[in-house]
């Protein structure tokens, strides 16, 4: 029996781990596991007219489901914050071959479908996907600028090498005051790595199909 994920997902070439969970549509999972838990905290800030911009980072961009779910969620926000999103995907070859466009996406969504890297924009948003690893990008990016980090690396148990030594210090380096990070893995290594770098780590259980690790960066968080 063919795995239904073959219609949109792909596997780690070393461990064989699937990039997406089995029992949830990829866009619904991206919304419930990453985007909505982060917006619970950030939405009031984006709603303030004086600070409507959002700089977001997706680590492990892959097919871009977190980015699509974020654009969908922000598209219904009033006022609409301007979104500048960077996606990091160091292995575009792992995404090959791209399957036909996932039918849960409308024709306007995810214009990056089928592309490994590039830039796209629409009303109120820009997305750039860069073929760089997280540690490399985080070490050269401007400090204290990223408001929202959606982190979707393969699991630390099966792909420990993807969790580079510079990752946790790098995340702290780029986080803007009040930044929020979400990820699906609540593994001890991730909880402890983030906490040691200064993040306030929380585990949210039960809401969607998966638990969410949500971390907040304070450092004079906006009121
Ligand atoms: C679980 S998949 C992500 C699925 C993706 N979010 C989507 O919407 O399809 C993990 C991704 O992380 C990427 N990756 C591996 N090592 C990385 C690193 N050091 N930094 C950033 N991304 C990495 C892999 O190439 C892979 O595409």
Short mmCIF file of C-alpha atoms and ligand atoms in Angstrom, two decimals:
data_model
loop_
_atom_site.label_atom_id
_atom_site.label_comp_id
_atom_site.label_asym_id
_atom_site.label_seq_id
_atom_site.Cartn_x
_atom_site.Cartn_y
_atom_site.Cartn_z
CA UNK A 1 0.00 0.00 0.00
CA UNK A 2 1.42 3.36 -1.03
CA UNK A 3 1.98 5.82 1.85
CA UNK A 4 -0.41 8.78 1.34
CA UNK A 5 2.44 11.16 2.21
CA UNK A 6 4.10 10.28 -1.12
CA UNK A 7 1.64 12.77 -2.68
CA UNK A 8 3.37 15.76 -0.99
CA UNK A 9 6.15 14.65 1.36
CA UNK A 10 9.69 13.25 1.09
CA UNK A 11 12.12 11.31 3.26
CA UNK A 12 15.47 11.92 4.92
CA UNK A 13 17.94 10.13 2.62
CA UNK A 14 19.86 8.69 5.58
CA UNK A 15 17.23 7.66 8.14
CA UNK A 16 14.18 7.29 5.87
CA UNK A 17 12.15 9.48 8.25
CA UNK A 18 9.19 11.19 6.53
CA UNK A 19 9.20 14.99 6.50
CA UNK A 20 5.51 15.15 7.52
CA UNK A 21 3.38 13.30 10.07
CA UNK A 22 1.01 10.62 8.84
CA UNK A 23 -2.31 11.46 10.40
CA UNK A 24 -2.77 15.13 9.57
CA UNK A 25 -3.00 17.15 6.37
CA UNK A 26 0.29 19.03 5.97
CA UNK A 27 -1.25 22.51 5.95
CA UNK A 28 -3.56 21.84 8.90
CA UNK A 29 -0.62 20.38 10.83
CA UNK A 30 1.57 23.40 10.01
CA UNK A 31 -1.19 25.69 11.28
CA UNK A 32 -2.00 23.81 14.49
CA UNK A 33 1.52 22.77 15.48
CA UNK A 34 3.54 25.88 14.53
CA UNK A 35 1.61 28.91 13.35
CA UNK A 36 -1.38 29.27 15.67
CA UNK A 37 0.57 28.64 18.92
CA UNK A 38 3.02 31.37 17.87
CA UNK A 39 0.31 33.83 16.79
CA UNK A 40 -1.47 33.36 20.14
CA UNK A 41 1.40 35.41 21.56
CA UNK A 42 2.38 37.57 18.59
CA UNK A 43 -1.04 38.56 17.18
CA UNK A 44 -1.66 41.45 19.64
CA UNK A 45 1.72 42.87 18.76
CA UNK A 46 1.10 42.61 15.01
CA UNK A 47 -2.25 44.32 15.51
CA UNK A 48 -0.58 47.47 16.86
CA UNK A 49 -0.49 50.02 14.06
CA UNK A 50 2.92 51.31 15.16
CA UNK A 51 4.68 47.96 14.69
CA UNK A 52 2.97 46.07 11.90
CA UNK A 53 6.01 44.30 10.47
CA UNK A 54 6.81 40.66 11.00
CA UNK A 55 10.15 39.07 10.17
CA UNK A 56 9.81 35.33 10.15
CA UNK A 57 12.27 32.49 9.67
CA UNK A 58 11.37 28.93 8.66
CA UNK A 59 14.15 26.46 9.44
CA UNK A 60 13.70 23.36 7.27
CA UNK A 61 11.57 25.05 4.60
CA UNK A 62 11.03 21.89 2.52
CA UNK A 63 7.76 22.20 0.59
CA UNK A 64 6.92 25.38 2.53
CA UNK A 65 3.79 24.29 4.39
CA UNK A 66 4.57 26.42 7.48
CA UNK A 67 5.06 29.48 5.28
CA UNK A 68 1.78 28.80 3.46
CA UNK A 69 -0.08 28.31 6.76
CA UNK A 70 1.41 31.55 8.14
CA UNK A 71 0.41 33.56 5.06
CA UNK A 72 -3.07 32.08 5.24
CA UNK A 73 -3.39 32.97 8.94
CA UNK A 74 -2.04 36.50 8.50
CA UNK A 75 -4.21 37.06 5.44
CA UNK A 76 -7.26 37.18 7.68
CA UNK A 77 -5.62 39.40 10.34
CA UNK A 78 -6.73 43.01 10.67
CA UNK A 79 -4.64 45.07 10.20
CA UNK A 80 -2.46 42.94 7.95
CA UNK A 81 1.15 42.95 9.17
CA UNK A 82 3.77 43.12 6.45
CA UNK A 83 5.56 39.77 6.41
CA UNK A 84 9.19 39.28 5.35
CA UNK A 85 9.91 35.56 5.56
CA UNK A 86 13.20 33.76 5.03
CA UNK A 87 13.15 30.02 4.48
CA UNK A 88 16.27 27.89 4.97
CA UNK A 89 16.49 24.73 2.89
CA UNK A 90 20.08 23.48 2.55
CA UNK A 91 19.15 20.28 0.69
CA UNK A 92 16.92 21.19 -2.25
CA UNK A 93 17.93 17.87 -3.81
CA UNK A 94 16.14 16.01 -1.00
CA UNK A 95 12.88 17.55 -2.24
CA UNK A 96 13.23 16.02 -5.70
CA UNK A 97 11.15 14.98 -7.47
CA UNK A 98 8.49 17.52 -6.52
CA UNK A 99 5.05 15.89 -6.76
CA UNK A 100 2.15 17.72 -8.42
CA UNK A 101 1.03 20.75 -6.45
CA UNK A 102 -0.72 19.65 -3.26
CA UNK A 103 -4.49 20.07 -3.89
CA UNK A 104 -5.09 21.67 -0.47
CA UNK A 105 -3.28 24.79 -1.69
CA UNK A 106 -5.18 27.35 -3.74
CA UNK A 107 -3.70 28.57 -7.04
CA UNK A 108 -2.39 31.75 -5.32
CA UNK A 109 -0.72 29.97 -2.42
CA UNK A 110 2.84 28.60 -2.20
CA UNK A 111 4.21 30.02 -5.49
CA UNK A 112 7.51 28.37 -4.51
CA UNK A 113 6.06 24.90 -5.22
CA UNK A 114 8.53 23.02 -7.43
CA UNK A 115 11.47 25.38 -6.74
CA UNK A 116 14.44 24.76 -4.44
CA UNK A 117 15.29 28.42 -3.80
CA UNK A 118 14.18 31.88 -4.93
CA UNK A 119 12.14 34.98 -4.07
CA UNK A 120 8.45 35.62 -4.32
CA UNK A 121 6.17 38.42 -3.20
CA UNK A 122 2.53 39.37 -3.04
CA UNK A 123 0.42 42.06 -1.40
CA UNK A 124 1.95 42.55 2.06
CA UNK A 125 4.49 39.74 1.95
CA UNK A 126 7.85 38.60 0.65
CA UNK A 127 9.32 35.12 0.87
CA UNK A 128 12.94 34.25 0.17
CA UNK A 129 14.15 30.65 0.26
CA UNK A 130 17.91 30.27 0.68
CA UNK A 131 19.89 27.04 0.21
CA UNK A 132 21.79 27.44 3.50
CA UNK A 133 21.88 25.55 6.76
CA UNK A 134 20.49 27.18 9.87
CA UNK A 135 23.83 27.62 11.65
CA UNK A 136 25.41 29.21 8.56
CA UNK A 137 22.58 31.70 8.02
CA UNK A 138 22.14 32.49 11.73
CA UNK A 139 25.84 33.34 12.11
CA UNK A 140 25.73 35.98 9.35
CA UNK A 141 22.19 37.39 9.73
CA UNK A 142 21.58 40.76 11.41
CA UNK A 143 21.19 40.45 15.18
CA UNK A 144 17.88 40.96 17.08
CA UNK A 145 15.65 41.15 14.01
CA UNK A 146 13.54 37.96 13.77
CA UNK A 147 10.10 38.01 15.45
CA UNK A 148 8.91 34.51 14.61
CA UNK A 149 10.84 31.27 14.10
CA UNK A 150 9.13 28.11 12.83
CA UNK A 151 11.58 25.24 13.19
CA UNK A 152 10.92 21.98 11.35
CA UNK A 153 14.12 19.94 11.24
CA UNK A 154 14.06 16.14 11.07
CA UNK A 155 13.98 14.64 14.55
CA UNK A 156 17.06 15.00 16.75
CA UNK A 157 16.93 11.24 17.50
CA UNK A 158 17.09 10.20 13.82
CA UNK A 159 19.01 13.10 12.28
CA UNK A 160 21.27 14.45 15.06
CA UNK A 161 23.67 15.92 12.47
CA UNK A 162 20.95 18.31 11.21
CA UNK A 163 20.93 19.95 14.70
CA UNK A 164 24.18 21.81 14.24
CA UNK A 165 26.29 23.00 17.20
CA UNK A 166 25.75 26.67 16.27
CA UNK A 167 21.95 26.36 16.10
CA UNK A 168 20.83 27.34 19.61
CA UNK A 169 23.29 30.24 20.12
CA UNK A 170 22.43 31.42 16.59
CA UNK A 171 18.69 31.48 17.33
CA UNK A 172 19.34 33.62 20.41
CA UNK A 173 21.55 35.91 18.32
CA UNK A 174 18.89 36.79 15.74
CA UNK A 175 15.80 36.86 18.02
CA UNK A 176 14.16 40.28 18.34
CA UNK A 177 12.86 41.30 21.79
CA UNK A 178 9.64 39.34 22.37
CA UNK A 179 10.34 36.80 19.61
CA UNK A 180 8.52 33.46 19.58
CA UNK A 181 9.80 30.10 18.29
CA UNK A 182 7.67 27.01 17.72
CA UNK A 183 8.62 23.48 16.76
CA UNK A 184 7.04 20.02 16.82
CA UNK A 185 9.81 18.31 18.77
CA UNK A 186 9.77 18.46 22.54
CA UNK A 187 12.94 16.34 22.80
CA UNK A 188 15.08 16.98 25.85
CA UNK A 189 18.03 18.03 23.69
CA UNK A 190 15.92 20.78 22.12
CA UNK A 191 14.30 21.94 25.37
CA UNK A 192 17.65 22.10 27.13
CA UNK A 193 19.50 23.66 24.20
CA UNK A 194 16.98 26.48 23.89
CA UNK A 195 16.76 27.06 27.66
CA UNK A 196 20.57 27.17 27.97
CA UNK A 197 20.66 29.84 25.23
CA UNK A 198 18.18 31.98 27.20
CA UNK A 199 14.77 30.98 25.78
CA UNK A 200 11.76 30.51 28.02
CA UNK A 201 10.50 27.07 26.96
CA UNK A 202 6.93 25.81 27.26
CA UNK A 203 5.32 22.55 26.07
CA UNK A 204 1.75 22.83 24.77
CA UNK A 205 -0.08 19.51 24.84
CA UNK A 206 -3.22 18.17 23.29
CA UNK A 207 -4.44 20.91 20.91
CA UNK A 208 -3.56 19.60 17.45
CA UNK A 209 -2.40 16.16 16.35
CA UNK A 210 1.04 16.87 17.83
CA UNK A 211 2.45 18.63 20.87
CA UNK A 212 4.18 21.95 20.34
CA UNK A 213 7.30 23.33 21.92
CA UNK A 214 6.89 27.09 22.18
CA UNK A 215 9.80 29.26 23.28
CA UNK A 216 9.76 32.98 24.00
CA UNK A 217 12.65 35.37 23.95
CA UNK A 218 12.20 38.18 26.43
CA UNK A 219 15.06 40.72 26.56
CA UNK A 220 12.86 43.78 27.00
CA UNK A 221 9.82 42.29 25.31
CA UNK A 222 7.45 44.97 23.99
CA UNK A 223 4.57 45.78 26.40
C1 LIG B 1 10.94 17.78 8.37
S1 LIG B 1 11.60 18.44 6.91
C2 LIG B 1 10.76 19.96 6.72
C3 LIG B 1 9.41 19.92 6.00
C4 LIG B 1 8.91 21.29 5.62
N1 LIG B 1 8.74 22.18 6.74
C5 LIG B 1 7.71 21.32 4.71
O1 LIG B 1 6.83 22.18 4.88
O2 LIG B 1 7.68 20.52 3.79
C6 LIG B 1 13.19 19.00 7.47
C7 LIG B 1 13.96 19.85 6.48
O3 LIG B 1 15.10 20.40 7.14
C8 LIG B 1 16.13 20.53 6.20
N2 LIG B 1 17.41 20.64 6.93
C9 LIG B 1 18.27 19.64 7.26
N3 LIG B 1 19.32 20.14 7.94
C10 LIG B 1 19.11 21.46 8.06
C11 LIG B 1 19.84 22.51 8.66
N4 LIG B 1 20.98 22.29 9.28
N5 LIG B 1 19.34 23.77 8.60
C12 LIG B 1 18.15 24.01 7.97
N6 LIG B 1 17.42 23.05 7.37
C13 LIG B 1 17.88 21.79 7.42
C14 LIG B 1 16.02 19.29 5.36
O4 LIG B 1 16.63 19.44 4.13
C15 LIG B 1 14.51 19.09 5.28
O5 LIG B 1 14.00 19.63 4.10
#
